[in-house]
Coordinates of C-alpha atoms in Angstrom, one line a residue:
Chain A
M1 CA -17.5 -49.2 1.9
K2 CA -16.7 -45.6 0.5
C3 CA -16.7 -42.5 2.0
Q4 CA -20.3 -40.2 1.1
H5 CA -18.1 -37.5 -0.1
C6 CA -14.9 -38.4 -1.9
E7 CA -13.9 -42.1 -3.3
K8 CA -11.3 -42.9 -0.6
T9 CA -12.5 -45.3 1.9
A10 CA -14.9 -44.7 5.1
T11 CA -13.3 -45.5 8.0
F12 CA -15.6 -43.7 10.4
H13 CA -19.7 -44.9 10.4
I14 CA -21.4 -42.0 12.6
T15 CA -24.9 -42.9 13.6
E16 CA -26.1 -39.0 14.5
L17 CA -28.5 -39.5 17.2
T18 CA -29.4 -35.7 18.1
D19 CA -31.6 -34.8 14.7
P20 CA -35.3 -34.6 15.8
N21 CA -36.5 -36.6 12.8
G22 CA -34.8 -39.9 13.6
P23 CA -31.0 -41.2 13.6
T24 CA -28.3 -39.9 10.7
I25 CA -26.3 -42.6 9.5
L26 CA -23.4 -41.4 7.8
H27 CA -20.2 -43.3 6.6
L28 CA -17.2 -40.6 5.9
C29 CA -13.1 -40.9 5.3
E30 CA -10.9 -39.4 7.9
E31 CA -10.5 -35.9 6.2
H32 CA -14.4 -36.2 6.3
A33 CA -14.7 -37.0 9.8
R34 CA -12.4 -34.5 10.6
T35 CA -14.8 -31.7 8.8
F36 CA -17.8 -32.6 10.4
F37 CA -16.3 -32.9 13.6
N38 CA -15.3 -29.4 13.6
Q39 CA -18.7 -28.1 12.3
D40 CA -20.2 -26.2 14.9
G41 CA -17.4 -27.1 17.1
P42 CA -16.0 -25.3 20.3
P43 CA -13.4 -22.7 18.8
D44 CA -10.3 -25.1 20.4
P45 CA -11.2 -27.3 17.6
A46 CA -8.3 -29.5 18.3
S47 CA -8.3 -31.0 21.6
A48 CA -12.0 -31.2 21.8
L49 CA -11.4 -33.2 18.0
T50 CA -9.1 -35.6 19.2
N51 CA -11.1 -36.6 22.0
M52 CA -14.1 -36.8 19.7
L53 CA -12.4 -39.2 17.5
A54 CA -10.7 -41.4 20.1
K55 CA -14.1 -41.9 20.9
Q56 CA -15.3 -42.5 18.3
L57 CA -12.4 -45.1 17.3
K58 CA -13.4 -46.9 19.8
L59 CA -17.0 -46.8 18.6
E60 CA -16.4 -47.2 15.1
K61 CA -14.7 -50.8 14.0
A62 CA -13.4 -51.7 11.1
A63 CA -16.2 -52.3 8.3
D64 CA -16.2 -56.0 9.2
D65 CA -16.7 -55.8 12.4
L66 CA -19.8 -53.4 11.6
A67 CA -21.3 -55.9 10.0
A68 CA -20.5 -58.8 12.2
A69 CA -22.3 -56.5 14.9
D70 CA -24.8 -55.5 12.7
K71 CA -26.2 -59.4 12.3
K72 CA -26.3 -59.6 16.4
Q73 CA -29.7 -60.8 16.8
C74 CA -31.6 -59.9 19.9
P75 CA -32.8 -63.0 21.1
M76 CA -36.1 -61.7 23.0
C77 CA -37.3 -59.7 20.8
G78 CA -35.9 -60.9 17.2
I79 CA -34.0 -56.9 16.8
T80 CA -30.7 -57.3 14.9
F81 CA -28.3 -54.7 15.5
A82 CA -28.4 -53.0 12.2
E83 CA -32.0 -52.1 12.6
F84 CA -31.3 -50.6 16.0
R85 CA -28.9 -48.5 14.3
K86 CA -31.2 -47.8 11.3
G87 CA -34.2 -46.7 13.0
G88 CA -32.3 -45.3 16.3
R89 CA -34.9 -46.8 18.5
L90 CA -33.9 -50.2 20.2
G91 CA -36.7 -53.1 20.7
C92 CA -37.0 -54.1 24.3
P93 CA -34.9 -53.8 26.9
Y94 CA -32.5 -57.4 27.5
D95 CA -31.3 -55.1 23.4
Y96 CA -29.3 -53.5 26.4
V97 CA -27.7 -57.7 27.4
A98 CA -27.8 -58.7 23.9
F99 CA -26.1 -55.9 22.3
E100 CA -24.1 -54.8 25.2
E101 CA -20.6 -54.7 23.5
D102 CA -21.8 -52.9 20.6
L103 CA -24.1 -50.3 23.0
E104 CA -21.3 -49.7 25.4
P105 CA -18.5 -47.4 22.9
L106 CA -22.3 -45.9 21.9
L107 CA -23.2 -45.0 25.3
V108 CA -19.7 -43.2 25.9
N109 CA -20.1 -41.1 23.5
I110 CA -23.0 -40.1 24.2
H111 CA -22.8 -40.1 28.3
G112 CA -19.8 -40.3 28.3
A113 CA -20.1 -43.4 31.3
T114 CA -21.6 -46.7 31.5
S115 CA -23.0 -46.6 34.6
H116 CA -26.0 -45.6 36.1
S117 CA -25.4 -43.8 39.6
G118 CA -28.8 -42.3 39.8
K119 CA -32.2 -43.4 41.7
V120 CA -32.8 -47.0 42.5
P121 CA -36.3 -48.5 42.5
K122 CA -37.3 -50.4 45.7
N123 CA -38.6 -52.8 43.1
L124 CA -36.1 -54.6 41.2
N125 CA -37.2 -57.1 39.3
G126 CA -37.6 -55.4 36.2
S127 CA -34.0 -56.6 35.2
P128 CA -34.0 -57.8 31.6
E129 CA -32.3 -60.6 32.6
R130 CA -35.4 -61.9 34.7
Q131 CA -37.9 -61.3 31.8
F132 CA -35.8 -63.2 29.3
R133 CA -35.5 -66.0 32.1
L134 CA -39.1 -66.2 31.8
K135 CA -39.5 -65.6 28.6
Q136 CA -37.3 -69.2 28.6
L137 CA -39.4 -71.2 31.2
K138 CA -42.8 -69.9 29.5
D139 CA -41.6 -71.0 25.2
E140 CA -40.6 -74.6 27.0
M141 CA -43.8 -74.6 28.8
R142 CA -45.4 -74.2 25.5
E143 CA -43.6 -76.7 24.0
A144 CA -44.2 -79.6 26.8
I145 CA -48.0 -78.7 26.5
T146 CA -47.8 -78.9 23.0
K147 CA -46.3 -81.8 23.1
E148 CA -48.6 -83.0 26.0
Q149 CA -45.5 -83.6 28.3
Y150 CA -47.9 -81.8 30.9
E151 CA -46.1 -83.1 34.5
V152 CA -43.1 -81.5 32.1
A153 CA -44.9 -77.7 32.0
G154 CA -46.6 -78.4 35.4
K155 CA -43.1 -78.1 37.1
L156 CA -42.4 -75.4 34.5
R157 CA -45.3 -73.6 35.6
D158 CA -44.5 -73.5 39.0
K159 CA -40.7 -72.6 38.2
I160 CA -42.1 -69.2 36.8
A161 CA -44.6 -68.8 39.6
A162 CA -41.7 -68.9 41.9
I163 CA -39.8 -66.5 39.7
E164 CA -43.1 -64.3 39.7
N165 CA -43.5 -64.1 43.8
G166 CA -39.8 -63.2 44.0
Q167 CA -38.0 -66.1 44.5
N168 CA -34.8 -66.7 42.6
E169 CA -33.9 -69.7 40.5
I170 CA -31.9 -71.3 43.0
G171 CA -34.7 -72.1 44.9
Q172 CA -34.4 -69.5 47.4
N173 CA -36.6 -66.7 48.4
E174 CA -36.0 -63.0 49.3
N175 CA -34.9 -64.1 52.6
G176 CA -32.7 -66.9 51.2
Q177 CA -34.5 -69.6 53.0
S178 CA -34.0 -72.8 50.6
D179 CA -37.4 -73.6 48.7
E180 CA -37.8 -77.6 48.1
S181 CA -40.2 -77.3 45.7
N182 CA -38.5 -75.5 43.1
E183 CA -35.8 -77.4 42.8
E184 CA -34.6 -77.6 38.8
A185 CA -35.5 -81.6 37.2
P186 CA -34.0 -81.9 33.7
N187 CA -37.1 -81.7 31.5
D188 CA -36.7 -84.9 30.0
G189 CA -36.3 -86.8 33.4
P190 CA -38.6 -89.9 33.4
P191 CA -41.7 -89.6 34.1
D192 CA -42.1 -91.4 37.9
D193 CA -39.8 -88.5 39.0
D194 CA -42.5 -86.0 37.7
F195 CA -45.1 -87.3 39.4
Q196 CA -43.2 -87.8 42.6
S197 CA -42.1 -84.4 42.1
F198 CA -45.6 -83.6 42.3
S199 CA -46.7 -85.6 45.0
Chain B
M1 CA -47.3 -20.3 32.7
R2 CA -48.5 -18.0 35.1
G3 CA -46.0 -15.7 34.8
D4 CA -44.6 -15.6 38.8
G5 CA -41.5 -17.7 40.1
P6 CA -38.0 -17.0 40.3
E7 CA -37.3 -14.4 38.0
S8 CA -40.4 -14.6 36.4
D9 CA -39.4 -12.1 33.8
I10 CA -36.8 -14.1 31.9
V11 CA -37.5 -17.2 33.2
M12 CA -41.0 -18.8 31.4
S13 CA -41.1 -22.9 32.8
S14 CA -38.9 -25.1 34.5
R15 CA -40.0 -28.8 33.2
I16 CA -38.7 -32.6 34.2
R17 CA -39.6 -35.1 32.1
L18 CA -38.9 -39.2 33.4
A19 CA -38.7 -41.8 30.9
R20 CA -39.8 -45.1 32.4
N21 CA -41.1 -48.3 30.4
L22 CA -42.6 -51.9 32.0
A23 CA -40.4 -54.9 32.5
E24 CA -42.8 -57.1 30.9
F25 CA -43.1 -55.9 28.1
P26 CA -40.7 -54.8 24.7
F27 CA -40.1 -51.0 23.7
V28 CA -43.1 -49.1 21.9
R29 CA -41.7 -49.6 18.3
K30 CA -42.0 -53.5 18.7
C31 CA -44.9 -53.6 20.5
S32 CA -48.0 -55.1 19.2
D33 CA -51.7 -53.5 19.0
K34 CA -52.3 -56.1 22.1
D35 CA -49.3 -55.0 23.6
R36 CA -49.5 -51.2 23.5
I37 CA -53.5 -52.0 24.8
A38 CA -52.0 -53.8 27.6
I39 CA -50.0 -51.3 28.8
A40 CA -52.4 -48.5 28.6
A41 CA -54.5 -50.8 30.5
A42 CA -51.6 -51.3 33.6
V43 CA -51.0 -48.2 33.9
R44 CA -54.8 -47.0 33.9
R45 CA -55.0 -49.4 36.6
A46 CA -51.9 -48.1 38.4
I47 CA -53.1 -45.1 38.4
D48 CA -56.9 -45.8 39.3
A49 CA -55.0 -47.8 42.6
L50 CA -53.6 -44.4 43.5
P51 CA -53.8 -41.4 46.1
L52 CA -53.8 -38.7 43.1
S53 CA -56.3 -35.8 43.2
S54 CA -59.9 -36.8 41.8
D55 CA -60.1 -35.0 39.1
T56 CA -56.9 -36.3 37.5
E57 CA -58.3 -37.5 34.1
Y58 CA -57.2 -40.5 32.2
V59 CA -57.3 -39.2 28.5
D60 CA -57.7 -41.6 25.5
V61 CA -55.0 -40.1 22.6
A62 CA -56.2 -42.4 20.1
K63 CA -60.0 -40.9 20.6
L64 CA -59.6 -37.0 19.8
G65 CA -59.5 -35.4 17.5
D66 CA -57.4 -33.3 15.8
L67 CA -58.5 -30.3 17.8
D68 CA -58.2 -31.2 20.5
R69 CA -54.5 -33.3 20.5
Q70 CA -53.5 -30.1 18.6
F71 CA -54.5 -28.3 21.7
L72 CA -52.9 -30.0 24.1
M73 CA -49.7 -30.3 22.3
E74 CA -49.7 -26.3 22.2
R75 CA -50.0 -26.4 26.2
Q76 CA -46.8 -29.1 25.5
L77 CA -48.7 -31.5 27.7
I78 CA -48.2 -33.9 25.2
S79 CA -45.6 -34.1 22.6
H80 CA -46.1 -34.3 18.8
E81 CA -45.0 -37.9 18.2
L82 CA -47.8 -39.1 20.8
S83 CA -49.9 -36.9 18.9
E84 CA -49.2 -37.9 15.8
T85 CA -48.2 -41.5 16.1
E86 CA -50.9 -44.6 15.1
G87 CA -52.1 -46.7 18.2
A88 CA -53.7 -47.2 21.6
R89 CA -51.9 -43.9 23.8
A90 CA -52.7 -41.8 26.2
V91 CA -51.9 -39.2 28.6
I92 CA -52.7 -38.4 32.5
L93 CA -53.5 -35.1 33.0
D94 CA -53.3 -33.3 36.5
P95 CA -56.3 -30.5 36.8
Q96 CA -53.7 -28.1 37.5
E97 CA -51.4 -29.4 35.4
R98 CA -48.9 -29.2 37.1
F99 CA -47.8 -32.8 35.7
S100 CA -49.1 -35.0 33.1
I101 CA -47.8 -39.1 32.6
M102 CA -47.7 -39.8 28.3
V103 CA -48.4 -43.0 27.7
N104 CA -47.0 -45.4 24.3
E105 CA -44.6 -42.5 23.3
E106 CA -41.0 -43.4 22.5
D107 CA -41.5 -45.1 25.7
H108 CA -44.5 -46.6 27.8
L109 CA -44.4 -43.9 30.5
R110 CA -43.1 -40.2 30.1
L111 CA -43.6 -38.2 33.0
Q112 CA -44.0 -34.1 33.4
V113 CA -43.9 -31.7 36.3
M114 CA -44.1 -28.2 35.4
Q115 CA -43.5 -25.8 37.0
S116 CA -43.7 -21.5 36.5
G117 CA -40.7 -19.6 36.9
L118 CA -37.0 -20.6 37.9
D119 CA -38.0 -23.8 40.5
L120 CA -36.4 -27.0 39.8
T121 CA -35.8 -28.2 43.4
S122 CA -39.7 -28.2 43.5
A123 CA -40.3 -29.6 40.5
W124 CA -38.0 -32.5 40.7
K125 CA -40.0 -33.3 44.4
R126 CA -42.8 -33.3 43.0
M127 CA -41.8 -35.6 39.9
N128 CA -39.7 -37.9 42.4
E129 CA -43.1 -38.7 44.4
L130 CA -44.6 -39.5 41.1
D131 CA -42.7 -41.4 40.6
D132 CA -42.2 -43.4 43.3
L133 CA -46.0 -44.0 43.3
L134 CA -45.8 -45.8 40.0
E135 CA -43.2 -47.0 41.0
S136 CA -45.2 -49.1 43.7
K137 CA -47.8 -50.3 41.6
L138 CA -45.8 -51.0 38.2
T139 CA -42.3 -52.9 37.7
Y140 CA -39.8 -50.7 35.7
A141 CA -36.9 -51.8 33.0
F142 CA -34.5 -51.4 35.4
T143 CA -30.9 -52.7 35.9
K144 CA -28.0 -51.7 38.2
K145 CA -25.2 -50.9 36.1
L146 CA -27.3 -49.0 33.2
G147 CA -30.6 -47.6 35.3
Y148 CA -33.6 -47.3 33.9
L149 CA -34.0 -48.8 30.2
T150 CA -34.9 -46.9 27.5
A151 CA -36.1 -47.1 23.9
C152 CA -33.6 -44.4 23.0
P153 CA -30.2 -45.1 24.5
T154 CA -29.6 -41.1 24.5
N155 CA -32.2 -41.4 27.5
V156 CA -30.5 -44.1 29.4
G157 CA -29.6 -44.4 33.2
T158 CA -31.7 -41.6 35.5
G159 CA -34.3 -41.2 32.2
L160 CA -33.9 -37.3 32.9
R161 CA -34.3 -34.0 31.2
V162 CA -34.6 -30.9 33.0
S163 CA -34.8 -28.4 30.4
V164 CA -35.8 -24.5 31.7
M165 CA -37.7 -22.4 29.6
L166 CA -36.1 -18.5 28.7
H167 CA -37.4 -15.6 27.1
L168 CA -33.9 -14.0 25.6
P169 CA -34.8 -11.3 23.4
A170 CA -32.1 -8.8 23.9
L171 CA -29.9 -11.6 23.8
V172 CA -31.5 -12.1 20.0
A173 CA -32.1 -7.8 19.1
T174 CA -27.8 -8.2 20.3
K175 CA -27.0 -10.9 17.6
Q176 CA -25.3 -12.8 20.7
I177 CA -27.3 -16.0 21.0
D178 CA -25.7 -17.9 18.9
K179 CA -22.5 -16.9 20.7
V180 CA -24.0 -17.9 23.7
F181 CA -25.4 -21.4 22.0
R182 CA -22.2 -22.4 21.2
A183 CA -20.8 -21.5 25.0
F184 CA -23.3 -24.0 26.2
N185 CA -23.6 -26.6 23.8
K186 CA -19.9 -26.5 25.1
I187 CA -20.0 -27.7 28.6
N188 CA -22.9 -30.3 27.4
V189 CA -25.9 -28.0 28.6
A190 CA -28.6 -27.9 25.2
V191 CA -29.9 -24.8 23.8
R192 CA -32.3 -24.6 21.8
G193 CA -35.1 -22.6 20.1
L194 CA -38.4 -23.2 21.4
F195 CA -40.3 -24.1 18.1
G196 CA -38.6 -25.2 15.2
E197 CA -34.0 -25.4 15.5
G198 CA -32.8 -22.0 16.2
S199 CA -36.1 -19.3 15.3
Q200 CA -35.7 -16.7 16.4
F201 CA -39.0 -16.3 14.8
M202 CA -41.0 -17.8 17.8
G203 CA -40.9 -15.3 20.6
D204 CA -37.6 -15.6 21.3
L205 CA -38.2 -18.5 23.4
Y206 CA -35.2 -20.9 24.3
Q207 CA -34.8 -23.8 26.0
V208 CA -32.2 -25.5 28.2
S209 CA -32.0 -28.9 29.3
N210 CA -29.4 -31.3 30.1
Q211 CA -27.8 -33.7 27.4
M212 CA -26.8 -36.7 28.9
T213 CA -28.9 -38.6 31.4
L214 CA -26.2 -41.8 32.7
G215 CA -23.8 -41.9 35.5
K216 CA -24.5 -38.3 37.3
S217 CA -27.2 -38.3 39.7
E218 CA -30.2 -36.7 39.1
E219 CA -29.1 -34.1 41.4
T220 CA -26.2 -33.3 39.9
L221 CA -27.7 -33.2 36.3
M222 CA -30.3 -30.6 37.4
Q223 CA -27.5 -28.7 39.2
R224 CA -25.4 -28.7 35.5
V225 CA -28.5 -26.8 33.8
S226 CA -29.7 -24.5 37.2
E227 CA -25.9 -23.6 37.4
V228 CA -25.8 -22.1 33.8
I229 CA -29.4 -20.2 34.3
P230 CA -28.3 -17.6 36.3
R231 CA -25.2 -16.6 33.9
L232 CA -28.3 -16.8 30.9
I233 CA -29.9 -14.4 32.9
D234 CA -27.3 -12.4 33.8
Y235 CA -26.3 -12.1 29.6
E236 CA -29.8 -11.2 29.0
R237 CA -30.5 -8.2 31.5
K238 CA -26.6 -6.9 30.6
A239 CA -28.2 -7.1 27.1
R240 CA -31.4 -5.5 27.8
E241 CA -29.4 -2.9 30.0
F242 CA -27.2 -2.6 27.2
L243 CA -30.4 -1.5 24.8
I244 CA -31.7 0.9 27.5
N245 CA -28.5 2.3 27.5
E246 CA -27.0 2.9 23.8
K247 CA -30.1 1.8 21.5
R248 CA -33.3 3.2 23.8
D249 CA -35.4 5.4 20.8
D250 CA -34.7 1.9 18.9
L251 CA -35.9 0.1 21.5
N252 CA -38.8 1.9 22.5
D253 CA -39.5 2.0 18.5
G254 CA -39.5 -1.3 18.0
I255 CA -41.8 -1.9 21.2
S256 CA -44.4 0.5 20.6
R257 CA -44.6 -0.4 16.8
A258 CA -45.2 -4.4 18.1
L259 CA -48.2 -3.3 20.2
G260 CA -49.2 -1.0 17.8
I261 CA -49.4 -3.7 14.9
L262 CA -50.9 -6.4 17.7
K263 CA -53.8 -3.8 18.3
T264 CA -54.9 -2.4 14.7
A265 CA -54.2 -5.4 12.6
K266 CA -56.8 -7.2 11.3
K267 CA -55.0 -9.9 10.2
I268 CA -52.2 -11.8 12.0
S269 CA -50.3 -15.2 11.4
S270 CA -49.6 -16.9 14.6
E271 CA -45.9 -16.7 14.1
E272 CA -46.1 -12.7 13.8
T273 CA -48.0 -12.8 17.0
M274 CA -45.0 -14.3 18.8
H275 CA -42.9 -12.2 17.4
Y276 CA -44.1 -8.9 18.5
L277 CA -45.8 -10.4 21.9
S278 CA -42.0 -11.3 22.4
K279 CA -41.2 -7.1 21.9
V280 CA -43.7 -6.9 24.3
R281 CA -43.3 -8.5 27.1
M282 CA -39.4 -7.4 26.9
G283 CA -41.5 -4.1 27.2
V284 CA -42.9 -4.8 29.7
N285 CA -40.4 -6.3 31.9
L286 CA -38.3 -2.5 31.4
G287 CA -40.9 -0.6 32.3
L288 CA -41.6 0.8 28.8
I289 CA -45.4 -0.3 28.2
D290 CA -47.9 0.3 31.0
N291 CA -51.3 -1.1 31.6
V292 CA -50.2 -4.7 29.8
R293 CA -49.4 -7.0 32.6
I294 CA -47.1 -10.4 32.1
P295 CA -49.8 -12.7 32.9
T296 CA -51.6 -11.1 30.2
V297 CA -49.0 -11.3 27.7
N298 CA -47.6 -14.8 28.8
K299 CA -51.6 -15.9 28.3
L300 CA -51.8 -14.5 25.1
F301 CA -48.7 -16.3 24.1
I302 CA -50.6 -19.3 24.5
H303 CA -53.9 -18.5 23.8
T304 CA -53.6 -17.0 20.0
Q305 CA -51.8 -20.7 18.7
P306 CA -54.1 -21.8 15.9
A307 CA -55.9 -24.6 18.4
H308 CA -56.4 -23.1 21.1
L309 CA -58.2 -19.8 19.0
Q310 CA -60.2 -22.3 17.8
K311 CA -61.4 -24.0 20.8
L312 CA -61.7 -20.1 22.1
C313 CA -64.4 -19.8 19.5
G314 CA -65.9 -23.1 19.6
Q315 CA -65.3 -24.1 15.7
K316 CA -62.9 -25.2 13.6
L317 CA -61.9 -22.4 11.0
S318 CA -59.5 -21.8 8.2
V319 CA -56.1 -20.8 8.3
S320 CA -57.5 -17.3 7.1
A321 CA -60.9 -17.0 9.7
R322 CA -58.4 -17.7 11.8
N323 CA -55.4 -14.4 11.4
T324 CA -58.9 -12.6 11.3
E325 CA -59.8 -13.9 14.4
R326 CA -56.4 -13.3 16.3
A327 CA -56.0 -10.0 15.2
N328 CA -59.6 -9.6 17.3
Y329 CA -58.5 -11.6 20.3
L330 CA -55.5 -9.5 20.4
Q331 CA -57.2 -6.1 19.9
Q332 CA -59.4 -7.7 23.0
H333 CA -57.0 -8.2 25.5
L334 CA -54.8 -5.2 24.8
S335 CA -56.8 -2.7 24.3
D336 CA -56.7 -0.8 27.9
S337 CA -53.1 -0.1 27.0
V338 CA -51.5 2.9 26.2
D339 CA -48.3 3.5 24.1
P340 CA -45.0 3.0 25.9
K341 CA -43.7 6.0 27.7
A342 CA -43.0 8.5 25.5
N343 CA -39.0 9.6 26.5

């Protein structure tokens, strides 16, 4: 890809999120990137620029890597990384998991940090991983119903209920006590097994 | 903007907002119509179950007309984005306008707490309590590593934006405002004009806010903003002193003319009104104008805006009719004041 301002190869791919009208994407060569970062810059551009470029270099990789990242898709909401870069808005909380490695340099760039150290809610059931697991189980349950595998569907329903009631998947509730009825059973197990687990 | 609170001659208001999302739904850009409706319904159920004032109002923004939406926007109770996007969206309003909660804006929830003058500590206390209340009924998207998850990575972590609105007419008049902007942006605190980027024509009102939301606690982020406010106040006071000591005649002339125009104009735009009100406000604070009170000026800042003016008249007005009505309104409210003190 060429620089937007000259014929040189664009080595800097910058997504600006500060514009109130939405993100701007710039493809610049090193020289024009330098000019870009220098505008409105602090009076001591040398150190600030080096700092910024170092961050930016980590963020913006070679064009090939970028193209690969752009194709990544969130299994939860279906948004691609390219769509995120274009619109500047993520599709669902699970994007932070699906695009973790691509978002991290961006977070460093914006916040100078990659981990939270503030308020923590009492209710910690809102993790995207948990939501994704629930979605997977619900999809499996729907498929089982379509295939008229009602026993399988019933087990999945119980598993979903257990997660929704605050138990984790190895069958432990919040007190760490084992819960026999929540044990993992293979979906394609013989019908007898399914029947037994219900009795 | 009642015009009281600490440092209220320069600090107009303090505001804190939190971005929150419900774990069970995609972010707003990926929401179906059904999702948006379900989110609004879930929030409404939560609000109804909370011990909030019985006058707390749930307003279906999609059902509001243009004028009502603009009215709420002028009061900063809703954002431009909430006003203009399509689909199910709402705002929950406190009767005293001490908080508002936007539903289905960029994030599912945008909680906002407002405070007159500079008082971030009590604003945060109220915000934290409101957030705790909502959290007891709703499951927020959250991870221990990244904190509260938001539609835009610029808000992730605390989801906190602290902003303090300042009236800085002397820094504008002495052409130092740009220098101040640059100095503050360097320390990751954003300073911008209230309406429009860096515009000085909008009443010399500027908003100072944090840029980062991740990696620091809410208290630290608030402290970073509140630390710079005394410096800004100090710069503004020094600039006012300079004007009084070195340019007294020019200052007095400018303020007298501003008040004169506001009192005598037959047609006046909202931008022009803000521009002159700003000078009058400084004049009152510097003791150069008698008989006009700061709460009156603060009220005029808001009531002369287009939707407010039309609400006050009880009808829709064309731009031209508004300019006439605005001039009438200003005359009524400034008529008792006398000219600036003779020097």
